PDB file of C-alpha atoms in Angstrom:
ATOM      1  CA  UNK A 222     -12.817 -23.471   5.071  1.00 60.00           C
ATOM      2  CA  UNK A 223     -13.356 -21.206   1.999  1.00 65.00           C
ATOM      3  CA  UNK A 224     -16.621 -19.488   2.380  1.00 61.00           C
ATOM      4  CA  UNK A 225     -17.938 -20.557  -1.172  1.00 51.00           C
ATOM      5  CA  UNK A 226     -19.093 -18.345  -4.168  1.00 43.00           C
ATOM      6  CA  UNK A 227     -20.950 -15.947  -1.616  1.00 52.00           C
ATOM      7  CA  UNK A 228     -23.407 -13.593  -3.389  1.00 53.00           C
ATOM      8  CA  UNK A 229     -24.641 -13.568  -6.822  1.00 53.00           C
ATOM      9  CA  UNK A 230     -21.784 -10.943  -7.846  1.00 55.00           C
ATOM     10  CA  UNK A 231     -19.410 -13.254  -6.435  1.00 63.00           C
ATOM     11  CA  UNK A 232     -20.864 -16.424  -8.502  1.00 60.00           C
ATOM     12  CA  UNK A 233     -21.129 -14.366 -11.666  1.00 64.00           C
ATOM     13  CA  UNK A 234     -17.388 -13.438 -11.247  1.00 69.00           C
ATOM     14  CA  UNK A 235     -16.120 -16.649 -10.007  1.00 75.00           C
ATOM     15  CA  UNK A 236     -14.880 -15.132  -6.632  1.00 85.00           C
ATOM     16  CA  UNK A 237     -14.278 -17.480  -3.731  1.00 90.00           C
ATOM     17  CA  UNK A 238     -13.922 -15.909  -0.267  1.00 92.00           C
ATOM     18  CA  UNK A 239     -12.669 -16.786   3.262  1.00 95.00           C
ATOM     19  CA  UNK A 240     -14.160 -14.810   6.138  1.00 95.00           C
ATOM     20  CA  UNK A 241     -13.798 -14.625  10.031  1.00 97.00           C
ATOM     21  CA  UNK A 242     -16.247 -13.440  12.604  1.00 96.00           C
ATOM     22  CA  UNK A 243     -17.020  -9.641  12.358  1.00 94.00           C
ATOM     23  CA  UNK A 244     -15.857  -7.154  14.906  1.00 93.00           C
ATOM     24  CA  UNK A 245     -14.109  -9.509  17.181  1.00 94.00           C
ATOM     25  CA  UNK A 246     -11.466 -10.002  14.636  1.00 96.00           C
ATOM     26  CA  UNK A 247     -11.401  -6.440  13.745  1.00 95.00           C
ATOM     27  CA  UNK A 248      -8.851  -4.802  15.879  1.00 96.00           C
ATOM     28  CA  UNK A 249      -9.046  -1.324  14.273  1.00 95.00           C
ATOM     29  CA  UNK A 250     -12.750  -1.133  13.984  1.00 92.00           C
ATOM     30  CA  UNK A 251     -14.145   2.331  14.609  1.00 89.00           C
ATOM     31  CA  UNK A 252     -17.385   3.771  13.430  1.00 87.00           C
ATOM     32  CA  UNK A 253     -17.745   0.867  11.061  1.00 85.00           C
ATOM     33  CA  UNK A 254     -19.031  -1.232  14.022  1.00 88.00           C
ATOM     34  CA  UNK A 255     -22.268   0.778  14.032  1.00 86.00           C
ATOM     35  CA  UNK A 256     -23.055  -0.046  10.272  1.00 82.00           C
ATOM     36  CA  UNK A 257     -21.200  -3.527   9.680  1.00 86.00           C
ATOM     37  CA  UNK A 258     -23.239  -5.256   7.220  1.00 82.00           C
ATOM     38  CA  UNK A 259     -21.643  -8.683   8.253  1.00 90.00           C
ATOM     39  CA  UNK A 260     -23.462  -8.262  11.677  1.00 89.00           C
ATOM     40  CA  UNK A 261     -26.511  -9.625   9.532  1.00 89.00           C
ATOM     41  CA  UNK A 262     -24.900 -12.933   8.868  1.00 88.00           C
ATOM     42  CA  UNK A 263     -25.223 -13.699  12.716  1.00 87.00           C
ATOM     43  CA  UNK A 264     -28.690 -14.853  11.928  1.00 91.00           C
ATOM     44  CA  UNK A 265     -27.405 -17.812  10.112  1.00 92.00           C
ATOM     45  CA  UNK A 266     -26.015 -20.617  12.270  1.00 93.00           C
ATOM     46  CA  UNK A 267     -24.218 -22.136   9.454  1.00 93.00           C
ATOM     47  CA  UNK A 268     -22.398 -19.018   8.575  1.00 92.00           C
ATOM     48  CA  UNK A 269     -21.430 -18.266  12.348  1.00 93.00           C
ATOM     49  CA  UNK A 270     -20.229 -21.677  12.897  1.00 95.00           C
ATOM     50  CA  UNK A 271     -18.119 -21.604   9.504  1.00 94.00           C
ATOM     51  CA  UNK A 272     -16.664 -18.318  10.660  1.00 95.00           C
ATOM     52  CA  UNK A 273     -15.828 -19.262  13.982  1.00 96.00           C
ATOM     53  CA  UNK A 274     -14.228 -22.781  12.472  1.00 96.00           C
ATOM     54  CA  UNK A 275     -11.955 -20.380   9.995  1.00 97.00           C
ATOM     55  CA  UNK A 276     -11.045 -18.142  12.996  1.00 97.00           C
ATOM     56  CA  UNK A 277      -9.856 -20.974  15.084  1.00 97.00           C
ATOM     57  CA  UNK A 278      -8.139 -22.567  11.993  1.00 97.00           C
ATOM     58  CA  UNK A 279      -6.506 -19.381  11.201  1.00 98.00           C
ATOM     59  CA  UNK A 280      -4.562 -19.244  14.719  1.00 98.00           C
ATOM     60  CA  UNK A 281      -3.590 -22.709  14.124  1.00 97.00           C
ATOM     61  CA  UNK A 282       0.098 -23.917  12.731  1.00 96.00           C
ATOM     62  CA  UNK A 283      -1.722 -25.868  10.212  1.00 97.00           C
ATOM     63  CA  UNK A 284      -3.524 -22.797   8.643  1.00 97.00           C
ATOM     64  CA  UNK A 285      -1.317 -22.267   5.590  1.00 98.00           C
ATOM     65  CA  UNK A 286      -0.982 -26.028   4.705  1.00 97.00           C
ATOM     66  CA  UNK A 287      -4.909 -26.446   4.905  1.00 97.00           C
ATOM     67  CA  UNK A 288      -5.358 -23.171   2.903  1.00 97.00           C
ATOM     68  CA  UNK A 289      -3.055 -24.326   0.200  1.00 97.00           C
ATOM     69  CA  UNK A 290      -5.166 -27.618  -0.039  1.00 96.00           C
ATOM     70  CA  UNK A 291      -8.311 -25.674  -0.156  1.00 95.00           C
ATOM     71  CA  UNK A 292      -7.256 -23.186  -2.981  1.00 96.00           C
ATOM     72  CA  UNK A 293      -5.596 -25.906  -4.858  1.00 96.00           C
ATOM     73  CA  UNK A 294      -9.168 -27.637  -5.272  1.00 95.00           C
ATOM     74  CA  UNK A 295     -10.705 -24.124  -6.148  1.00 92.00           C
ATOM     75  CA  UNK A 296     -11.351 -23.295  -9.780  1.00 90.00           C
ATOM     76  CA  UNK A 297     -11.816 -19.652  -8.810  1.00 90.00           C
ATOM     77  CA  UNK A 298      -9.487 -17.116 -10.371  1.00 90.00           C
ATOM     78  CA  UNK A 299     -10.185 -14.556  -7.669  1.00 91.00           C
ATOM     79  CA  UNK A 300     -10.186 -14.819  -3.676  1.00 94.00           C
ATOM     80  CA  UNK A 301     -11.344 -12.013  -1.524  1.00 93.00           C
ATOM     81  CA  UNK A 302     -10.160 -12.248   1.958  1.00 96.00           C
ATOM     82  CA  UNK A 303     -12.452 -11.410   4.649  1.00 95.00           C
ATOM     83  CA  UNK A 304     -15.934 -10.398   3.293  1.00 92.00           C
ATOM     84  CA  UNK A 305     -16.536 -10.568   7.186  1.00 95.00           C
ATOM     85  CA  UNK A 306     -13.544 -10.028   9.879  1.00 96.00           C
ATOM     86  CA  UNK A 307     -10.189  -8.466   9.277  1.00 97.00           C
ATOM     87  CA  UNK A 308      -6.393  -9.065   9.578  1.00 98.00           C
ATOM     88  CA  UNK A 309      -6.377  -9.549  13.423  1.00 98.00           C
ATOM     89  CA  UNK A 310      -2.353  -9.493  13.672  1.00 97.00           C
ATOM     90  CA  UNK A 311       0.806  -9.269  11.809  1.00 97.00           C
ATOM     91  CA  UNK A 312       1.454 -12.895  12.073  1.00 97.00           C
ATOM     92  CA  UNK A 313      -1.846 -13.645  10.598  1.00 98.00           C
ATOM     93  CA  UNK A 314      -1.313 -11.298   7.838  1.00 98.00           C
ATOM     94  CA  UNK A 315       2.261 -12.923   6.938  1.00 98.00           C
ATOM     95  CA  UNK A 316       0.600 -16.257   6.975  1.00 98.00           C
ATOM     96  CA  UNK A 317      -1.948 -15.061   3.938  1.00 98.00           C
ATOM     97  CA  UNK A 318       1.185 -13.543   2.164  1.00 98.00           C
ATOM     98  CA  UNK A 319       2.851 -16.926   2.217  1.00 98.00           C
ATOM     99  CA  UNK A 320      -0.347 -18.481   1.067  1.00 98.00           C
ATOM    100  CA  UNK A 321      -0.932 -15.963  -2.025  1.00 98.00           C
ATOM    101  CA  UNK A 322       2.519 -16.247  -3.008  1.00 98.00           C
ATOM    102  CA  UNK A 323       2.049 -19.989  -3.876  1.00 97.00           C
ATOM    103  CA  UNK A 324      -0.941 -19.178  -6.242  1.00 97.00           C
ATOM    104  CA  UNK A 325       0.552 -16.924  -9.105  1.00 95.00           C
ATOM    105  CA  UNK A 326      -2.613 -18.226 -11.242  1.00 94.00           C
ATOM    106  CA  UNK A 327      -5.248 -16.363  -8.667  1.00 95.00           C
ATOM    107  CA  UNK A 328      -5.685 -12.807  -7.653  1.00 93.00           C
ATOM    108  CA  UNK A 329      -6.623 -12.078  -3.937  1.00 95.00           C
ATOM    109  CA  UNK A 330      -7.671  -8.857  -2.656  1.00 94.00           C
ATOM    110  CA  UNK A 331      -8.767  -7.660   0.763  1.00 95.00           C
ATOM    111  CA  UNK A 332     -10.184  -4.406   2.271  1.00 94.00           C
ATOM    112  CA  UNK A 333      -8.862  -3.756   5.414  1.00 96.00           C
ATOM    113  CA  UNK A 334      -8.643  -1.473   8.459  1.00 96.00           C
ATOM    114  CA  UNK A 335      -5.592  -3.123   9.738  1.00 96.00           C
ATOM    115  CA  UNK A 336      -3.345  -1.757   6.895  1.00 94.00           C
ATOM    116  CA  UNK A 337      -0.691  -0.823   9.435  1.00 93.00           C
ATOM    117  CA  UNK A 338       0.137  -4.608   9.879  1.00 95.00           C
ATOM    118  CA  UNK A 339       1.357  -4.472   6.160  1.00 94.00           C
ATOM    119  CA  UNK A 340       4.037  -1.619   6.576  1.00 90.00           C
ATOM    120  CA  UNK A 341       6.867  -3.903   6.799  1.00 89.00           C
ATOM    121  CA  UNK A 342       5.423  -6.603   4.517  1.00 94.00           C
ATOM    122  CA  UNK A 343       6.295  -6.888   0.861  1.00 94.00           C
ATOM    123  CA  UNK A 344       3.068  -7.586  -1.108  1.00 96.00           C
ATOM    124  CA  UNK A 345       2.954 -10.173  -3.658  1.00 97.00           C
ATOM    125  CA  UNK A 346       1.989  -8.887  -7.325  1.00 95.00           C
ATOM    126  CA  UNK A 347      -1.169 -10.982  -7.295  1.00 95.00           C
ATOM    127  CA  UNK A 348      -2.567  -9.219  -4.088  1.00 96.00           C
ATOM    128  CA  UNK A 349      -4.462  -5.978  -3.932  1.00 94.00           C
ATOM    129  CA  UNK A 350      -4.749  -4.395  -0.425  1.00 95.00           C
ATOM    130  CA  UNK A 351      -7.449  -1.821  -0.181  1.00 93.00           C
ATOM    131  CA  UNK A 352      -7.299   0.570   2.757  1.00 93.00           C
ATOM    132  CA  UNK A 353     -10.988   0.933   4.255  1.00 91.00           C
ATOM    133  CA  UNK A 354     -12.148   4.107   6.065  1.00 88.00           C
ATOM    134  CA  UNK A 355     -14.282   3.764   9.211  1.00 88.00           C
ATOM    135  CA  UNK A 356     -11.579   2.451  11.568  1.00 91.00           C
ATOM    136  CA  UNK A 357      -9.470   3.834  14.221  1.00 93.00           C
ATOM    137  CA  UNK A 358      -6.760   4.862  11.972  1.00 92.00           C
ATOM    138  CA  UNK A 359      -8.430   6.439   9.206  1.00 89.00           C
ATOM    139  CA  UNK A 360      -5.723   9.631   9.381  1.00 92.00           C
ATOM    140  CA  UNK A 361      -3.237   6.979   8.255  1.00 92.00           C
ATOM    141  CA  UNK A 362      -4.891   6.091   5.023  1.00 90.00           C
ATOM    142  CA  UNK A 363      -2.841   6.961   1.893  1.00 90.00           C
ATOM    143  CA  UNK A 364      -5.122   8.264  -0.554  1.00 87.00           C
ATOM    144  CA  UNK A 365      -2.954   7.688  -3.237  1.00 87.00           C
ATOM    145  CA  UNK A 366      -3.122   3.891  -2.906  1.00 87.00           C
ATOM    146  CA  UNK A 367      -6.264   1.962  -3.071  1.00 85.00           C
ATOM    147  CA  UNK A 368      -8.839   2.971  -0.581  1.00 83.00           C
ATOM    148  CA  UNK A 369     -12.608   2.545   0.102  1.00 82.00           C
ATOM    149  CA  UNK A 370     -15.106   4.852   1.557  1.00 78.00           C
ATOM    150  CA  UNK A 371     -18.667   4.340   2.647  1.00 77.00           C
ATOM    151  CA  UNK A 372     -21.003   7.184   1.357  1.00 75.00           C
ATOM    152  CA  UNK A 373     -24.420   8.219   2.639  1.00 75.00           C
ATOM    153  CA  UNK A 374     -25.721   8.126  -1.174  1.00 79.00           C
ATOM    154  CA  UNK A 375     -24.370   7.747  -4.567  1.00 82.00           C
ATOM    155  CA  UNK A 376     -24.922  11.469  -5.438  1.00 87.00           C
ATOM    156  CA  UNK A 377     -22.232  12.160  -2.798  1.00 83.00           C
ATOM    157  CA  UNK A 378     -19.872   9.259  -3.904  1.00 81.00           C
ATOM    158  CA  UNK A 379     -19.976  10.440  -7.545  1.00 85.00           C
ATOM    159  CA  UNK A 380     -19.207  14.041  -6.403  1.00 88.00           C
ATOM    160  CA  UNK A 381     -16.356  13.078  -4.481  1.00 85.00           C
ATOM    161  CA  UNK A 382     -14.999  11.434  -7.567  1.00 83.00           C
ATOM    162  CA  UNK A 383     -15.181   7.719  -6.271  1.00 78.00           C
ATOM    163  CA  UNK A 384     -16.357   4.551  -8.178  1.00 75.00           C
ATOM    164  CA  UNK A 385     -19.646   3.046  -7.168  1.00 76.00           C
ATOM    165  CA  UNK A 386     -18.464  -0.478  -6.301  1.00 72.00           C
ATOM    166  CA  UNK A 387     -21.648  -1.903  -6.080  1.00 68.00           C
ATOM    167  CA  UNK A 388     -21.980  -1.500  -9.951  1.00 61.00           C
ATOM    168  CA  UNK A 389     -18.682  -2.510 -11.208  1.00 56.00           C
ATOM    169  CA  UNK A 390     -17.148  -5.956 -11.739  1.00 56.00           C
ATOM    170  CA  UNK A 391     -14.178  -7.155  -9.776  1.00 54.00           C
ATOM    171  CA  UNK A 392     -12.180  -7.115 -13.225  1.00 51.00           C
ATOM    172  CA  UNK A 393     -12.923  -3.353 -13.895  1.00 53.00           C
ATOM    173  CA  UNK A 394     -12.129  -2.580 -10.217  1.00 55.00           C
ATOM    174  CA  UNK A 395      -8.587  -3.911 -10.690  1.00 53.00           C
ATOM    175  CA  UNK A 396      -8.230  -1.828 -13.783  1.00 50.00           C
ATOM    176  CA  UNK A 397      -9.332   1.318 -11.709  1.00 51.00           C
ATOM    177  CA  UNK A 398      -7.132   0.340  -8.814  1.00 53.00           C
ATOM    178  CA  UNK A 399      -3.903  -0.181 -10.956  1.00 47.00           C
TER     179      UNK A 399
END
């Protein structure tokens, strides 16, 4: 269920991840569908199978219990929710909040275009929700809260006053966000 240690950056920083199939679980995807890097994962049958399994389990009444068991076994201090996929419903988002509250020793974070699902949900202190541009509701993004923008090149990113997350550790990113 947990997606493992992910890429080299995740391994180095001790980050676990949980993902779902891209696009089909992204109800507010917009222009991001064109450049979604998670589409490239589709060429790996084991990843496709794992994400499909996660999707089925996430819709089950056993999801919370299964994730609690998985996370209890994990030594990771950080969990990224959705390297691929997104919060596809308010109910699914609420399930994650219940899971997160059980693990005060871990930090969770998620980039999402489904930030509107969280309007009525109190976020646990150990969860960072990062609003992501490129979706259908970009006009609703609160720029005073954590948010992410994809830029065509690094110079434009820096001129706009943003941090290049490809060159920053997650711990430093958390400091920037809070």
